[in-house]
Amino acid sequence: MLEQCIKNVREQQPLIHNITNYVTVNDVANAILTVGASPIMADDAAEVEEITSICQGLNINIGTLNSRTIESMKLAGKKAASLKHALLLDPVGAGASHLRTNTAGELLDQIHFTAIRGNVSELKALAGQAQTTQGVDANAADAVTKENLAEMAAFAKEYAKKTQCVIVMTGAIDLVADQDRCYAIYNGRAEMARITGTGCQLSGIMTAFLAANPDKPLEACACAVIAMGLAGEIAYDHLTPYEGNSSYRNRIIDALSQMDESMIKEGARYEIC
Amino acid sequence: MLEQCIKNVREQQPLIHNITNYVTVNDVANAILTVGASPIMADDAAEVEEITSICQGLNINIGTLNSRTIESMKLAGKKAASLKHALLLDPVGAGASHLRTNTAGELLDQIHFTAIRGNVSELKALAGQAQTTQGVDANAADAVTKENLAEMAAFAKEYAKKTQCVIVMTGAIDLVADQDRCYAIYNGRAEMARITGTGCQLSGIMTAFLAANPDKPLEACACAVIAMGLAGEIAYDHLTPYEGNSSYRNRIIDALSQMDESMIKEGARYEIC
Amino acid sequence: MLEQCIKNVREQQPLIHNITNYVTVNDVANAILTVGASPIMADDAAEVEEITSICQGLNINIGTLNSRTIESMKLAGKKAASLKHALLLDPVGAGASHLRTNTAGELLDQIHFTAIRGNVSELKALAGQAQTTQGVDANAADAVTKENLAEMAAFAKEYAKKTQCVIVMTGAIDLVADQDRCYAIYNGRAEMARITGTGCQLSGIMTAFLAANPDKPLEACACAVIAMGLAGEIAYDHLTPYEGNSSYRNRIIDALSQMDESMIKEGARYEIC
């Protein structure tokens, strides 16, 4: 059933408004295009409400936030929420600075998001449970492992209940939770963390999956996570001897552009806990 | 004759000032380099007039405009116009927000551009003929087809006459018009629309073509359109089984970097109407 | 001995704060990841001091500077200097506008950098010896050649003495100098200048090399230059018939991600003068 979510994206071709960082913005635009959706980037306060109104989803990513764009995120977020659009927050670097932690907190206080996608350290920071931080990457101490899976799934469900969002916590094992159920997804490869942008790309396509599957946000997010993880696996298998990080990045986007329902169905590796 | 325009770019190596969006800026820089020209990006009001003065062309793209950069676009545009530089406007998303439509309109009112390059929806919005909008992509209803070619060519010529610019309207069929003649160009592939940045890249290289061919702006623009379309065709032919969107993007830039006079001459498919 | 510097980066995995231009920022992030280090980009005045405090190095690149980010560069730079972090300045386009030349000058006046990396024209502009300028590329007249090597090495050493920085002057021959010694490095290929970002990438990885080798900044910079040059050579050797600029860019990053101590040791071509 879950695999149908990708078919819906390709059929409905939602238009996704992104207020995102300038590091990976090109990858985000291309990733959104790979799944048949269309991206638009706009971050000026004078137009974000109008732009988001013509879209079906809004992806807010605080990776290179500044005072000007924070204002735009709030304006766009409120408008998108009022229109019941798919609305995703990627709290890049929450925990690494007060500006990031506080901005993400304010956005969550003022706007009801459909989903939050981050690494474990970022989500712990938002939930007020962070210890230390390692920039925009998760701390080694925050890894989700088979040993702490039950505990982490409980945290994800609890935070989903508190925020009334789908919580997507990505890492070696990816967790996708609402207050009742948690998908533990085993797709993906460790090498994906050695190129920039796979997390941001996932947030971009996930917003499109949410926009095209409004009645099943949990499955939409899980399907997006599986698609990205599978793309990482397929891309790795196709690497030739002298190919390294940059080719891996390209091959992931290539694989995403060829991903369909049957590939998801056959390749998905997850359990529900 | 038209094909000589690419030779002139490679020989003269013009320096092109770009005030462009942060989504595709890297592609624009690399595309400009592929044709032997050099890019410089600068968008602060305190330096844009000085920067544009050392260049031979200015490419203004409003894809992620904001209040700060709009001011810089106006300052740079006026300076470049006063120096008779090649001057191109890419009105990304005109019609999608009042800010974009109005900014493009103000730039056109205050500055004489050599050329305007956009999709049909954007150009209709500028000409005051837009109905609806679909973000930064053209509406399906705005496609140029064999059936409406005569009508669309007439619109392009009329708008060229009104603005005294070369009008470049890209889509399935590309139109390049001044008030007297319109090239209808059949090069290119539909798949080019599924990766971000081909339009922005075209605007970048077109500015270089204009700078290196000041006496024949219509042919310069047509040659740039043909070069980009041919690159899309060649790139597609070289795709291997597991390559998708990202490899296609790379192969287009690869093909551009190998494009020469004879390839244009042999590969060009167009008629003048 | 010099080759050990890359091993130290891969082992220590320093976190590098970058305030850099939006043209090549994605390449910079990916380049830093290729050598085992981690990038974080942050440019808002409200967070740059906090962000730089959790890092081990700061890379300031003025390629698309503006009034807002200039302030952030100064705040971050002063904080990083006070913490004795590795601190690098890439004065992109110094000499092309007063804003760039003056901003680089103010940064150098107010902050003690570990290294400055630029092309010859940029460094001459900073040293007050520039004649003319050609945008962000070096003037042809400023090439380092076998004929003027002694003279240019003397200039680099003198400027290193004056600024108490390692001076890295890249071009056909790369010079890496402190006040006593100058490495003249012959690795690299001319084709690297036909893609955007190789200089910015070098500045990014060089900051990581400096952070991981605090006791030998001269060798750290020389090793980074050799690694980048070698990557350009290896990438070129692997190009297949229809590959051009974009594939070359990708293959350089691929080669960097596979670069190790033994490749540096075997492939380095330099003399000390």
mmCIF file of C-alpha atoms in Angstrom, chain B residues 25-236:
data_model
loop_
_atom_site.group_PDB
_atom_site.id
_atom_site.type_symbol
_atom_site.label_atom_id
_atom_site.label_comp_id
_atom_site.label_asym_id
_atom_site.label_seq_id
_atom_site.Cartn_x
_atom_site.Cartn_y
_atom_site.Cartn_z
ATOM 1 C CA VAL B 25 23.933 29.822 -10.158
ATOM 2 C CA ASN B 26 26.618 27.159 -10.278
ATOM 3 C CA ASP B 27 25.217 25.715 -13.493
ATOM 4 C CA VAL B 28 25.094 29.211 -14.989
ATOM 5 C CA ALA B 29 28.747 29.825 -14.128
ATOM 6 C CA ASN B 30 29.794 26.484 -15.569
ATOM 7 C CA ALA B 31 27.680 26.933 -18.700
ATOM 8 C CA ILE B 32 29.268 30.319 -19.378
ATOM 9 C CA LEU B 33 32.696 28.718 -19.004
ATOM 10 C CA THR B 34 31.784 25.938 -21.463
ATOM 11 C CA VAL B 35 31.506 28.414 -24.336
ATOM 12 C CA GLY B 36 34.821 30.045 -23.539
ATOM 13 C CA ALA B 37 33.435 33.073 -21.728
ATOM 14 C CA SER B 38 34.027 33.954 -18.058
ATOM 15 C CA PRO B 39 31.364 34.541 -15.401
ATOM 16 C CA ILE B 40 31.432 36.833 -12.414
ATOM 17 C CA MET B 41 28.644 36.901 -9.849
ATOM 18 C CA ALA B 42 28.164 40.044 -7.754
ATOM 19 C CA ASP B 43 24.925 41.365 -6.298
ATOM 20 C CA ASP B 44 25.728 43.984 -3.676
ATOM 21 C CA ALA B 45 24.610 47.521 -4.447
ATOM 22 C CA ALA B 46 28.007 48.780 -3.316
ATOM 23 C CA GLU B 47 29.856 47.051 -6.127
ATOM 24 C CA VAL B 48 27.535 46.076 -8.987
ATOM 25 C CA GLU B 49 28.151 49.203 -11.061
ATOM 26 C CA GLU B 50 31.908 48.817 -10.779
ATOM 27 C CA ILE B 51 31.778 45.090 -11.515
ATOM 28 C CA THR B 52 29.531 45.475 -14.520
ATOM 29 C CA SER B 53 31.838 48.176 -15.903
ATOM 30 C CA ILE B 54 34.711 45.708 -16.270
ATOM 31 C CA CYS B 55 32.444 43.194 -18.044
ATOM 32 C CA GLN B 56 31.032 43.011 -21.570
ATOM 33 C CA GLY B 57 27.601 41.669 -20.696
ATOM 34 C CA LEU B 58 25.054 41.574 -17.857
ATOM 35 C CA ASN B 59 22.606 38.736 -17.205
ATOM 36 C CA ILE B 60 19.773 39.613 -14.816
ATOM 37 C CA ASN B 61 17.714 36.648 -13.590
ATOM 38 C CA ILE B 62 14.965 37.247 -11.014
ATOM 39 C CA GLY B 63 14.625 33.596 -9.931
ATOM 40 C CA THR B 64 15.223 34.293 -6.232
ATOM 41 C CA LEU B 65 14.941 38.072 -6.185
ATOM 42 C CA ASN B 66 14.736 39.990 -2.929
ATOM 43 C CA SER B 67 14.515 43.632 -1.919
ATOM 44 C CA ARG B 68 18.304 43.913 -1.672
ATOM 45 C CA THR B 69 19.088 42.345 -5.018
ATOM 46 C CA ILE B 70 16.270 44.144 -6.873
ATOM 47 C CA GLU B 71 18.034 47.406 -6.063
ATOM 48 C CA SER B 72 21.311 45.937 -7.318
ATOM 49 C CA MET B 73 19.668 44.739 -10.538
ATOM 50 C CA LYS B 74 18.478 48.277 -11.248
ATOM 51 C CA LEU B 75 21.840 49.879 -10.515
ATOM 52 C CA ALA B 76 23.780 47.355 -12.569
ATOM 53 C CA GLY B 77 21.263 47.410 -15.405
ATOM 54 C CA LYS B 78 21.390 51.187 -15.748
ATOM 55 C CA LYS B 79 25.166 51.187 -15.728
ATOM 56 C CA ALA B 80 25.413 48.362 -18.267
ATOM 57 C CA ALA B 81 22.893 50.075 -20.533
ATOM 58 C CA SER B 82 24.820 53.332 -20.369
ATOM 59 C CA LEU B 83 27.924 51.427 -21.483
ATOM 60 C CA LYS B 84 26.015 49.724 -24.336
ATOM 61 C CA HIS B 85 26.771 46.296 -22.902
ATOM 62 C CA ALA B 86 24.892 43.174 -23.908
ATOM 63 C CA LEU B 87 22.018 43.105 -21.439
ATOM 64 C CA LEU B 88 19.623 40.209 -20.899
ATOM 65 C CA LEU B 89 16.594 39.786 -18.643
ATOM 66 C CA ASP B 90 15.403 36.356 -17.531
ATOM 67 C CA PRO B 91 12.037 37.041 -15.835
ATOM 68 C CA VAL B 92 11.843 33.741 -13.913
ATOM 69 C CA GLY B 93 8.393 33.252 -12.447
ATOM 70 C CA ALA B 94 6.903 36.460 -13.844
ATOM 71 C CA GLY B 95 3.180 35.921 -13.420
ATOM 72 C CA ALA B 96 3.667 33.754 -10.335
ATOM 73 C CA SER B 97 3.800 36.728 -7.933
ATOM 74 C CA HIS B 98 3.189 40.443 -8.142
ATOM 75 C CA LEU B 99 6.752 41.022 -6.932
ATOM 76 C CA ARG B 100 8.170 39.152 -9.908
ATOM 77 C CA THR B 101 5.829 40.612 -12.508
ATOM 78 C CA ASN B 102 6.266 44.137 -11.195
ATOM 79 C CA THR B 103 10.033 43.904 -10.803
ATOM 80 C CA ALA B 104 10.452 42.630 -14.342
ATOM 81 C CA GLY B 105 8.144 45.413 -15.530
ATOM 82 C CA GLU B 106 10.110 48.075 -13.672
ATOM 83 C CA LEU B 107 13.403 46.789 -15.045
ATOM 84 C CA LEU B 108 12.001 46.900 -18.582
ATOM 85 C CA ASP B 109 10.626 50.411 -18.024
ATOM 86 C CA GLN B 110 13.892 51.778 -16.666
ATOM 87 C CA ILE B 111 16.484 49.897 -18.716
ATOM 88 C CA HIS B 112 16.821 48.996 -22.380
ATOM 89 C CA PHE B 113 17.647 45.298 -22.574
ATOM 90 C CA THR B 114 19.160 43.629 -25.618
ATOM 91 C CA ALA B 115 17.086 40.501 -25.090
ATOM 92 C CA ILE B 116 14.437 38.954 -22.864
ATOM 93 C CA ARG B 117 14.460 35.169 -22.445
ATOM 94 C CA GLY B 118 11.650 33.326 -20.721
ATOM 95 C CA ASN B 119 8.986 30.696 -21.190
ATOM 96 C CA VAL B 120 5.717 31.588 -22.883
ATOM 97 C CA SER B 121 3.822 32.083 -19.617
ATOM 98 C CA GLU B 122 6.445 34.499 -18.302
ATOM 99 C CA LEU B 123 6.510 36.535 -21.505
ATOM 100 C CA LYS B 124 2.722 36.649 -21.686
ATOM 101 C CA ALA B 125 2.670 37.873 -18.096
ATOM 102 C CA LEU B 126 5.104 40.664 -18.995
ATOM 103 C CA ALA B 127 3.093 41.580 -22.054
ATOM 104 C CA GLY B 128 -0.054 41.755 -19.946
ATOM 105 C CA GLN B 129 -1.636 38.731 -21.581
ATOM 106 C CA ALA B 130 -1.303 36.065 -18.904
ATOM 107 C CA GLN B 131 -4.252 34.075 -17.677
ATOM 108 C CA THR B 132 -3.007 31.622 -15.063
ATOM 109 C CA THR B 133 0.339 30.566 -13.770
ATOM 110 C CA GLN B 134 2.166 27.375 -12.811
ATOM 111 C CA GLY B 135 5.119 28.553 -10.749
ATOM 112 C CA VAL B 136 8.350 28.814 -12.686
ATOM 113 C CA ASP B 137 7.234 26.439 -15.441
ATOM 114 C CA ALA B 138 5.108 27.381 -18.423
ATOM 115 C CA ASN B 139 1.436 26.438 -18.333
ATOM 116 C CA ALA B 140 0.485 23.519 -20.542
ATOM 117 C CA ALA B 141 -1.988 25.889 -22.205
ATOM 118 C CA ASP B 142 0.918 28.107 -23.234
ATOM 119 C CA ALA B 143 2.767 25.542 -25.336
ATOM 120 C CA VAL B 144 3.976 26.628 -28.749
ATOM 121 C CA THR B 145 2.789 24.006 -31.235
ATOM 122 C CA LYS B 146 2.764 23.661 -34.999
ATOM 123 C CA GLU B 147 -0.873 24.687 -34.887
ATOM 124 C CA ASN B 148 -0.406 27.995 -33.117
ATOM 125 C CA LEU B 149 3.081 28.744 -34.417
ATOM 126 C CA ALA B 150 2.022 31.598 -36.683
ATOM 127 C CA GLU B 151 0.046 33.211 -33.897
ATOM 128 C CA MET B 152 2.858 32.843 -31.348
ATOM 129 C CA ALA B 153 5.472 34.138 -33.772
ATOM 130 C CA ALA B 154 3.291 37.174 -34.385
ATOM 131 C CA PHE B 155 3.061 37.740 -30.637
ATOM 132 C CA ALA B 156 6.851 37.447 -30.282
ATOM 133 C CA LYS B 157 7.482 39.919 -33.128
ATOM 134 C CA GLU B 158 4.917 42.347 -31.778
ATOM 135 C CA TYR B 159 6.391 42.215 -28.278
ATOM 136 C CA ALA B 160 9.889 42.598 -29.785
ATOM 137 C CA LYS B 161 8.681 45.717 -31.570
ATOM 138 C CA LYS B 162 7.114 47.141 -28.447
ATOM 139 C CA THR B 163 10.170 46.519 -26.253
ATOM 140 C CA GLN B 164 12.832 46.893 -28.940
ATOM 141 C CA CYS B 165 14.422 43.735 -27.519
ATOM 142 C CA VAL B 166 15.126 40.363 -29.039
ATOM 143 C CA ILE B 167 12.383 38.130 -27.613
ATOM 144 C CA VAL B 168 13.409 34.562 -26.806
ATOM 145 C CA MET B 169 10.467 32.365 -25.870
ATOM 146 C CA THR B 170 11.555 28.834 -25.037
ATOM 147 C CA GLY B 171 9.483 25.670 -24.923
ATOM 148 C CA ALA B 172 8.862 22.618 -27.099
ATOM 149 C CA ILE B 173 9.436 24.929 -30.044
ATOM 150 C CA ASP B 174 11.699 27.895 -29.294
ATOM 151 C CA LEU B 175 10.958 31.284 -30.819
ATOM 152 C CA VAL B 176 13.617 33.958 -31.255
ATOM 153 C CA ALA B 177 12.242 37.169 -32.686
ATOM 154 C CA ASP B 178 12.924 40.752 -33.462
ATOM 155 C CA GLN B 179 10.215 42.931 -34.937
ATOM 156 C CA ASP B 180 10.803 41.631 -38.449
ATOM 157 C CA ARG B 181 11.858 38.020 -38.248
ATOM 158 C CA CYS B 182 11.206 35.055 -36.009
ATOM 159 C CA TYR B 183 13.325 31.919 -35.814
ATOM 160 C CA ALA B 184 11.287 28.841 -34.861
ATOM 161 C CA ILE B 185 13.837 26.373 -33.523
ATOM 162 C CA TYR B 186 13.149 22.669 -33.204
ATOM 163 C CA ASN B 187 16.295 21.552 -31.385
ATOM 164 C CA GLY B 188 16.121 20.270 -27.827
ATOM 165 C CA ARG B 189 14.293 17.530 -25.948
ATOM 166 C CA ALA B 190 11.317 17.498 -23.606
ATOM 167 C CA GLU B 191 13.476 15.822 -20.913
ATOM 168 C CA MET B 192 15.412 19.071 -20.492
ATOM 169 C CA ALA B 193 12.463 20.466 -18.556
ATOM 170 C CA ARG B 194 12.820 17.694 -15.951
ATOM 171 C CA ILE B 195 16.130 19.062 -14.667
ATOM 172 C CA THR B 196 16.495 22.460 -13.121
ATOM 173 C CA GLY B 197 18.598 25.154 -14.720
ATOM 174 C CA THR B 198 18.610 24.630 -18.475
ATOM 175 C CA GLY B 199 16.711 27.872 -18.974
ATOM 176 C CA CYS B 200 19.009 29.803 -16.638
ATOM 177 C CA GLN B 201 22.076 28.317 -18.332
ATOM 178 C CA LEU B 202 20.710 29.369 -21.690
ATOM 179 C CA SER B 203 20.274 32.924 -20.440
ATOM 180 C CA GLY B 204 23.851 32.923 -19.199
ATOM 181 C CA ILE B 205 25.442 31.720 -22.420
ATOM 182 C CA MET B 206 23.084 33.862 -24.495
ATOM 183 C CA THR B 207 24.431 36.955 -22.759
ATOM 184 C CA ALA B 208 27.926 35.851 -23.763
ATOM 185 C CA PHE B 209 26.784 35.249 -27.350
ATOM 186 C CA LEU B 210 25.255 38.749 -27.419
ATOM 187 C CA ALA B 211 28.426 40.309 -25.997
ATOM 188 C CA ALA B 212 30.583 38.649 -28.661
ATOM 189 C CA ASN B 213 28.198 39.429 -31.535
ATOM 190 C CA PRO B 214 27.024 42.994 -30.955
ATOM 191 C CA ASP B 215 26.041 43.567 -34.582
ATOM 192 C CA LYS B 216 23.691 40.617 -34.904
ATOM 193 C CA PRO B 217 21.739 40.105 -31.680
ATOM 194 C CA LEU B 218 18.979 38.053 -33.319
ATOM 195 C CA GLU B 219 21.440 35.525 -34.746
ATOM 196 C CA ALA B 220 23.421 35.473 -31.497
ATOM 197 C CA CYS B 221 20.305 34.521 -29.522
ATOM 198 C CA ALA B 222 19.211 31.950 -32.107
ATOM 199 C CA CYS B 223 22.663 30.378 -32.103
ATOM 200 C CA ALA B 224 22.657 30.132 -28.291
ATOM 201 C CA VAL B 225 19.229 28.474 -28.357
ATOM 202 C CA ILE B 226 20.392 25.985 -30.985
ATOM 203 C CA ALA B 227 23.587 25.232 -29.039
ATOM 204 C CA MET B 228 21.609 24.512 -25.859
ATOM 205 C CA GLY B 229 19.029 22.410 -27.701
ATOM 206 C CA LEU B 230 21.674 20.419 -29.522
ATOM 207 C CA ALA B 231 23.517 19.856 -26.250
ATOM 208 C CA GLY B 232 20.293 18.408 -24.868
ATOM 209 C CA GLU B 233 19.987 16.078 -27.851
ATOM 210 C CA ILE B 234 23.614 14.935 -27.790
ATOM 211 C CA ALA B 235 23.526 14.423 -24.033
ATOM 212 C CA TYR B 236 20.408 12.313 -24.300
#
